[in-house]
Amino acid sequence: MFRTALRNVLAHKARLLMTVLAVMLGVAFVSGTLVFTDTLSDAFRNQSAKSYRDVAVAVSARPTGDDPTGTPGLSEQVREKIAGLDGVASATGRVGGFAGVPDRDGKLIGVGWSNRGANFAPSEDGRDPAYRFTAGGGPAEAGQIALDKDTAEQGGYQVGDTVRVATNGPVKEYALSGVFTTEDGAVNAGGSLVLFDTAVAQKLYLKPGFFSDVSVVAEPGADADTILAAVKPLVGEEADAQTGQALADEQARQIESGLSALNQMLLAFAGIALFVGVFLISNTFAMLVAQRTKELALMRAVGASRRQITRSVLAEAGLVGLVASLAGFGLGVLLAVGLRAGMASFGMRIPEGGLVIGTTPLISALAVGVLVTMLAAWLPGRRAAKIPPVAAMSSVHAVATTKSLVLRNSVGAVLTALGALGIVAGAGAGGDNGRMLIGGGAFLALVGVIVLIPLLSRPVIALARPVLRSFGVAGELAGRNAVRNPRRTGATASALAIGLTLVTGLSVLGVTVGSAVDRMTTDQIKADYMVTMASGDGLNREALTALENAPGVAAVSPQQAGSLEIKGDFASASGVTPGAVEQVLNLKVTSGSLASLADGRIAVADTTARMRGWKAGTTLPVEFSDGKKGELTVGAVFEDSEFVSPVVLDSAILDAHGAEPYIPQIFVKMDRGASDAGEKALTKALGDNPAMTVMDQQDIRESFGGIINTMLNIMYGLLAMALIIAVLGVVNTLAMSVFERQQEIGMLRAIGLDRRRVKRMVRLEAVVISLFGAVVGIGLGSFLGWAIGETLRDTMPGYSLVLPWDRIGVFLLLAGLVGVLASLWPARSAAKLNMLTAIKAE
């Protein structure tokens, strides 16, 4: 039977080609993901090991928060004591924070969060072991800096040039003393690194005479654990100390954990692609079995058992899966190389290292490819085994019994109903629990619709009959052919339906959320500009004062983050400027007046007020962040806003009870509205600081909603693999259908159907099947998008469902185009059939 299976595979190479391609693409996604993440993990792990290769013990100061009694870090005296321990060769103090460098056009180099500054800490020989200089040397005085090589090249800087550097304070100019290379993770992530003299870095980021970290290098032969035991009493509770090896291992675990989310996401999409491929594989083997009815029946007649027939079909599937898996693994390796190059092109540099091809990706590729193919072929194999020997005397293929159709439709109806109930229940429940219910319901509904799709094909395609008739005889025949074998049509359309269910669901959810965010931004922000730090850190008081004094400014208010303890419960607060906040933000007051903020009162969000029983005039006992107590009176209640905290008060109150203010945003209203001149005036007032971003309303909308569009585009790209497999399914079904209907096509040609109309018939059949799958997928996807959106309604003010009709129209057009492209080869083959040869075909 194995020899028979091998001969059948070799005899049907062309017909199995699409199956091989489908499995190959799915396996490539799986193996490529595993190779890619293994490569990333190994590269970052090696980088971490290099960073701590010479470090025996690493000491990190614990953050003190707002505690005024805590020390800001590790003092120089502590560092000297550590350096004097037995077995210690050196103890290097480190300190760092944000530092941004602009290019020649004044634009920030890097991505903000990965732009770092640190201190140059030379040893007795004048070198810092963490950096290797390619030009010049480290900063030796307050007016000098050094830059990493990539930043210097992007900015066009050379040793001796003057470089503007932005930190959380005013922009300053420094002389470039040197250019270096480093294994620093921020640089490898596409950021920049600026080295300052140690005293300058301490003044910028911490406090003179203090460090945030100390790296201990051991003398030859000294034991790291012994040094660690001696260091711990010196640092006490002020810092955490561990061996360099332990720290490297911990970072490696963090890298593994960070990459696991990416790995799981990519594997999930690979699973979707393989799930879609199951329909193509099953359809292919079902059609092959149907076309070999006589052959299989004769094998039964000469003594082959049902089990042997099933094994023969499964053996064919195993061979196909093996070939596809090996090809898919090779393609997956190329995919991993492409992904790595793609990350580099987006500015995310990966540490140097070779491609890691382990045994796990290879075994996974073989296991997944072979098992998926054999699983998809199992049901056709069972059907093949049921072919009675008497069928060898007849040309009529076995057809589905009424009992089997009733059972199939009943099961499909029950699954669909249960799934729909779960989705509706999840939409009503909301939150994480609701989304879990929707996930379970979506799976049941999708399986149910797939089971029911052959039953749905007749009424849905019947709606297209009037349109098809306008194409004459070819259109009428295409409509009849599309519903002649509902199971085949359903299996072909299912692949497209699954892909478009996911794509449509994501689109509905993304567009709806994006519209809500856009509406929220437009409705709640009256300011012309919002100023933030590119690093994500807070702005300082100097920036606020500079904006207030800028020409053409009508009103300025910060959104200063703070906290209060009210009646023993924590409450986040926003400090604003009374009188100006009404001009820059549209806080819709339901009771009281925002003017009361000038009198030292507070405004409270409606949800918080109702939950805690507060109203305008309520006096509340308050404990401030410095521990002092007092009373504040509610002067206004406003509708919840995403741009301020539940409690709003005069920023002067927060300043009186806090340390350095943390200001994430400053809102600015201009006398004459937004303009290029106004934006330039604000930028100039801020000292042309590249680390400070001045955003107009369009920029604000994009900053909040842009990530949604980016995520949608990524999801579309990942789902493209499943849609490609679905297209292959349409091509495969049509090609095999044309082969199966050779005699029929020959008869049609003989009675006058010319080649042009034969091509049209096949094309229209493909378009109808593709559009049928698209309609089912778009309908189910829209339902899922609505349900998931309902779970977000309570957390998103102004949420309302938006159906992206333009994208839905594009999806339908693409589905029609898929049908046309998929039919090119089968239609051409059908038109080229010799009518006399086709009529004689068995």
PDB file of C-alpha atoms in Angstrom, residues 442-558:
ATOM      1  CA  ALA A 442     -16.179  33.147  18.451  1.00  0.00           C
ATOM      2  CA  PHE A 443     -14.467  29.772  18.169  1.00  0.00           C
ATOM      3  CA  LEU A 444     -17.775  27.878  18.388  1.00  0.00           C
ATOM      4  CA  ALA A 445     -19.475  30.271  15.962  1.00  0.00           C
ATOM      5  CA  LEU A 446     -16.640  30.009  13.443  1.00  0.00           C
ATOM      6  CA  VAL A 447     -16.643  26.208  13.564  1.00  0.00           C
ATOM      7  CA  GLY A 448     -20.446  26.180  13.334  1.00  0.00           C
ATOM      8  CA  VAL A 449     -20.490  28.471  10.308  1.00  0.00           C
ATOM      9  CA  ILE A 450     -17.815  26.349   8.618  1.00  0.00           C
ATOM     10  CA  VAL A 451     -19.955  23.242   9.185  1.00  0.00           C
ATOM     11  CA  LEU A 452     -23.048  25.073   7.887  1.00  0.00           C
ATOM     12  CA  ILE A 453     -21.363  26.813   4.968  1.00  0.00           C
ATOM     13  CA  PRO A 454     -22.347  24.172   2.354  1.00  0.00           C
ATOM     14  CA  LEU A 455     -26.005  24.649   3.387  1.00  0.00           C
ATOM     15  CA  LEU A 456     -25.591  28.443   3.189  1.00  0.00           C
ATOM     16  CA  SER A 457     -24.033  28.296  -0.272  1.00  0.00           C
ATOM     17  CA  ARG A 458     -27.276  27.647  -2.168  1.00  0.00           C
ATOM     18  CA  PRO A 459     -29.405  30.550  -0.841  1.00  0.00           C
ATOM     19  CA  VAL A 460     -26.518  33.041  -0.774  1.00  0.00           C
ATOM     20  CA  ILE A 461     -25.300  32.229  -4.274  1.00  0.00           C
ATOM     21  CA  ALA A 462     -28.910  32.227  -5.483  1.00  0.00           C
ATOM     22  CA  LEU A 463     -28.982  35.967  -4.677  1.00  0.00           C
ATOM     23  CA  ALA A 464     -26.248  36.459  -7.259  1.00  0.00           C
ATOM     24  CA  ARG A 465     -28.097  34.529  -9.982  1.00  0.00           C
ATOM     25  CA  PRO A 466     -29.796  37.616 -11.528  1.00  0.00           C
ATOM     26  CA  VAL A 467     -26.397  39.282 -11.907  1.00  0.00           C
ATOM     27  CA  LEU A 468     -24.854  36.124 -13.363  1.00  0.00           C
ATOM     28  CA  ARG A 469     -27.620  35.804 -15.930  1.00  0.00           C
ATOM     29  CA  SER A 470     -26.560  39.144 -17.386  1.00  0.00           C
ATOM     30  CA  PHE A 471     -23.410  37.360 -18.580  1.00  0.00           C
ATOM     31  CA  GLY A 472     -25.492  35.013 -20.695  1.00  0.00           C
ATOM     32  CA  VAL A 473     -25.009  31.248 -20.877  1.00  0.00           C
ATOM     33  CA  ALA A 474     -21.569  31.444 -19.259  1.00  0.00           C
ATOM     34  CA  GLY A 475     -23.029  33.199 -16.209  1.00  0.00           C
ATOM     35  CA  GLU A 476     -25.931  30.743 -15.893  1.00  0.00           C
ATOM     36  CA  LEU A 477     -23.548  27.765 -16.048  1.00  0.00           C
ATOM     37  CA  ALA A 478     -21.184  29.407 -13.528  1.00  0.00           C
ATOM     38  CA  GLY A 479     -24.039  29.821 -11.034  1.00  0.00           C
ATOM     39  CA  ARG A 480     -25.102  26.186 -11.433  1.00  0.00           C
ATOM     40  CA  ASN A 481     -21.513  24.899 -11.130  1.00  0.00           C
ATOM     41  CA  ALA A 482     -20.933  26.916  -7.945  1.00  0.00           C
ATOM     42  CA  VAL A 483     -23.754  25.097  -6.114  1.00  0.00           C
ATOM     43  CA  ARG A 484     -23.431  21.702  -7.802  1.00  0.00           C
ATOM     44  CA  ASN A 485     -21.144  20.408  -5.048  1.00  0.00           C
ATOM     45  CA  PRO A 486     -21.978  22.444  -1.893  1.00  0.00           C
ATOM     46  CA  ARG A 487     -19.345  20.697   0.223  1.00  0.00           C
ATOM     47  CA  ARG A 488     -16.579  21.573  -2.210  1.00  0.00           C
ATOM     48  CA  THR A 489     -17.822  25.142  -2.566  1.00  0.00           C
ATOM     49  CA  GLY A 490     -18.146  25.446   1.213  1.00  0.00           C
ATOM     50  CA  ALA A 491     -14.657  24.105   1.882  1.00  0.00           C
ATOM     51  CA  THR A 492     -13.171  26.485  -0.697  1.00  0.00           C
ATOM     52  CA  ALA A 493     -15.089  29.492   0.626  1.00  0.00           C
ATOM     53  CA  SER A 494     -14.301  28.596   4.263  1.00  0.00           C
ATOM     54  CA  ALA A 495     -10.635  29.448   3.847  1.00  0.00           C
ATOM     55  CA  LEU A 496     -11.451  32.951   2.636  1.00  0.00           C
ATOM     56  CA  ALA A 497     -14.193  33.298   5.261  1.00  0.00           C
ATOM     57  CA  ILE A 498     -11.774  32.599   8.134  1.00  0.00           C
ATOM     58  CA  GLY A 499      -9.204  35.114   6.913  1.00  0.00           C
ATOM     59  CA  LEU A 500     -11.768  37.838   6.274  1.00  0.00           C
ATOM     60  CA  THR A 501     -13.500  37.176   9.618  1.00  0.00           C
ATOM     61  CA  LEU A 502     -10.283  38.098  11.402  1.00  0.00           C
ATOM     62  CA  VAL A 503      -9.419  40.989   9.084  1.00  0.00           C
ATOM     63  CA  THR A 504     -12.930  42.470   9.253  1.00  0.00           C
ATOM     64  CA  GLY A 505     -13.185  42.038  13.027  1.00  0.00           C
ATOM     65  CA  LEU A 506      -9.870  43.837  13.508  1.00  0.00           C
ATOM     66  CA  SER A 507     -10.928  46.585  11.094  1.00  0.00           C
ATOM     67  CA  VAL A 508     -14.278  47.208  12.774  1.00  0.00           C
ATOM     68  CA  LEU A 509     -12.670  47.278  16.218  1.00  0.00           C
ATOM     69  CA  GLY A 510      -9.702  49.395  15.121  1.00  0.00           C
ATOM     70  CA  VAL A 511     -11.757  51.967  13.202  1.00  0.00           C
ATOM     71  CA  THR A 512     -14.327  52.205  16.002  1.00  0.00           C
ATOM     72  CA  VAL A 513     -11.696  52.703  18.707  1.00  0.00           C
ATOM     73  CA  GLY A 514      -9.745  55.094  16.489  1.00  0.00           C
ATOM     74  CA  SER A 515     -12.891  57.115  15.826  1.00  0.00           C
ATOM     75  CA  ALA A 516     -13.646  57.253  19.568  1.00  0.00           C
ATOM     76  CA  VAL A 517     -10.091  58.410  20.323  1.00  0.00           C
ATOM     77  CA  ASP A 518     -10.234  60.985  17.539  1.00  0.00           C
ATOM     78  CA  ARG A 519     -13.632  62.251  18.731  1.00  0.00           C
ATOM     79  CA  MET A 520     -12.378  62.354  22.298  1.00  0.00           C
ATOM     80  CA  THR A 521      -9.352  64.398  21.244  1.00  0.00           C
ATOM     81  CA  THR A 522     -11.400  66.800  19.130  1.00  0.00           C
ATOM     82  CA  ASP A 523     -14.127  67.245  21.747  1.00  0.00           C
ATOM     83  CA  GLN A 524     -11.946  67.630  24.814  1.00  0.00           C
ATOM     84  CA  ILE A 525      -8.922  69.604  23.623  1.00  0.00           C
ATOM     85  CA  LYS A 526      -9.464  73.280  22.853  1.00  0.00           C
ATOM     86  CA  ALA A 527      -5.744  74.064  22.935  1.00  0.00           C
ATOM     87  CA  ASP A 528      -3.885  74.707  19.696  1.00  0.00           C
ATOM     88  CA  TYR A 529      -0.768  72.876  20.886  1.00  0.00           C
ATOM     89  CA  MET A 530       0.348  70.253  23.380  1.00  0.00           C
ATOM     90  CA  VAL A 531       3.991  70.176  24.499  1.00  0.00           C
ATOM     91  CA  THR A 532       5.616  66.947  25.744  1.00  0.00           C
ATOM     92  CA  MET A 533       9.061  65.443  26.232  1.00  0.00           C
ATOM     93  CA  ALA A 534      10.145  63.013  23.518  1.00  0.00           C
ATOM     94  CA  SER A 535      11.647  60.801  26.227  1.00  0.00           C
ATOM     95  CA  GLY A 536       8.315  60.438  28.016  1.00  0.00           C
ATOM     96  CA  ASP A 537       9.737  62.197  31.070  1.00  0.00           C
ATOM     97  CA  GLY A 538       8.118  65.236  32.625  1.00  0.00           C
ATOM     98  CA  LEU A 539       8.650  68.867  31.645  1.00  0.00           C
ATOM     99  CA  ASN A 540      10.052  71.309  34.185  1.00  0.00           C
ATOM    100  CA  ARG A 541       8.832  74.640  35.524  1.00  0.00           C
ATOM    101  CA  GLU A 542      11.262  76.528  33.267  1.00  0.00           C
ATOM    102  CA  ALA A 543       9.470  75.158  30.200  1.00  0.00           C
ATOM    103  CA  LEU A 544       6.081  76.234  31.587  1.00  0.00           C
ATOM    104  CA  THR A 545       7.369  79.754  32.319  1.00  0.00           C
ATOM    105  CA  ALA A 546       8.949  80.002  28.862  1.00  0.00           C
ATOM    106  CA  LEU A 547       5.669  79.083  27.181  1.00  0.00           C
ATOM    107  CA  GLU A 548       3.704  81.564  29.297  1.00  0.00           C
ATOM    108  CA  ASN A 549       6.054  84.332  28.149  1.00  0.00           C
ATOM    109  CA  ALA A 550       6.113  83.323  24.472  1.00  0.00           C
ATOM    110  CA  PRO A 551       4.656  85.880  21.997  1.00  0.00           C
ATOM    111  CA  GLY A 552       1.110  85.255  20.767  1.00  0.00           C
ATOM    112  CA  VAL A 553       0.129  82.937  23.651  1.00  0.00           C
ATOM    113  CA  ALA A 554      -3.400  83.422  25.021  1.00  0.00           C
ATOM    114  CA  ALA A 555      -3.490  80.723  27.713  1.00  0.00           C
ATOM    115  CA  VAL A 556      -1.180  78.028  29.114  1.00  0.00           C
ATOM    116  CA  SER A 557      -2.006  75.265  31.558  1.00  0.00           C
ATOM    117  CA  PRO A 558       0.038  72.259  32.638  1.00  0.00           C
TER     118      PRO A 558
END
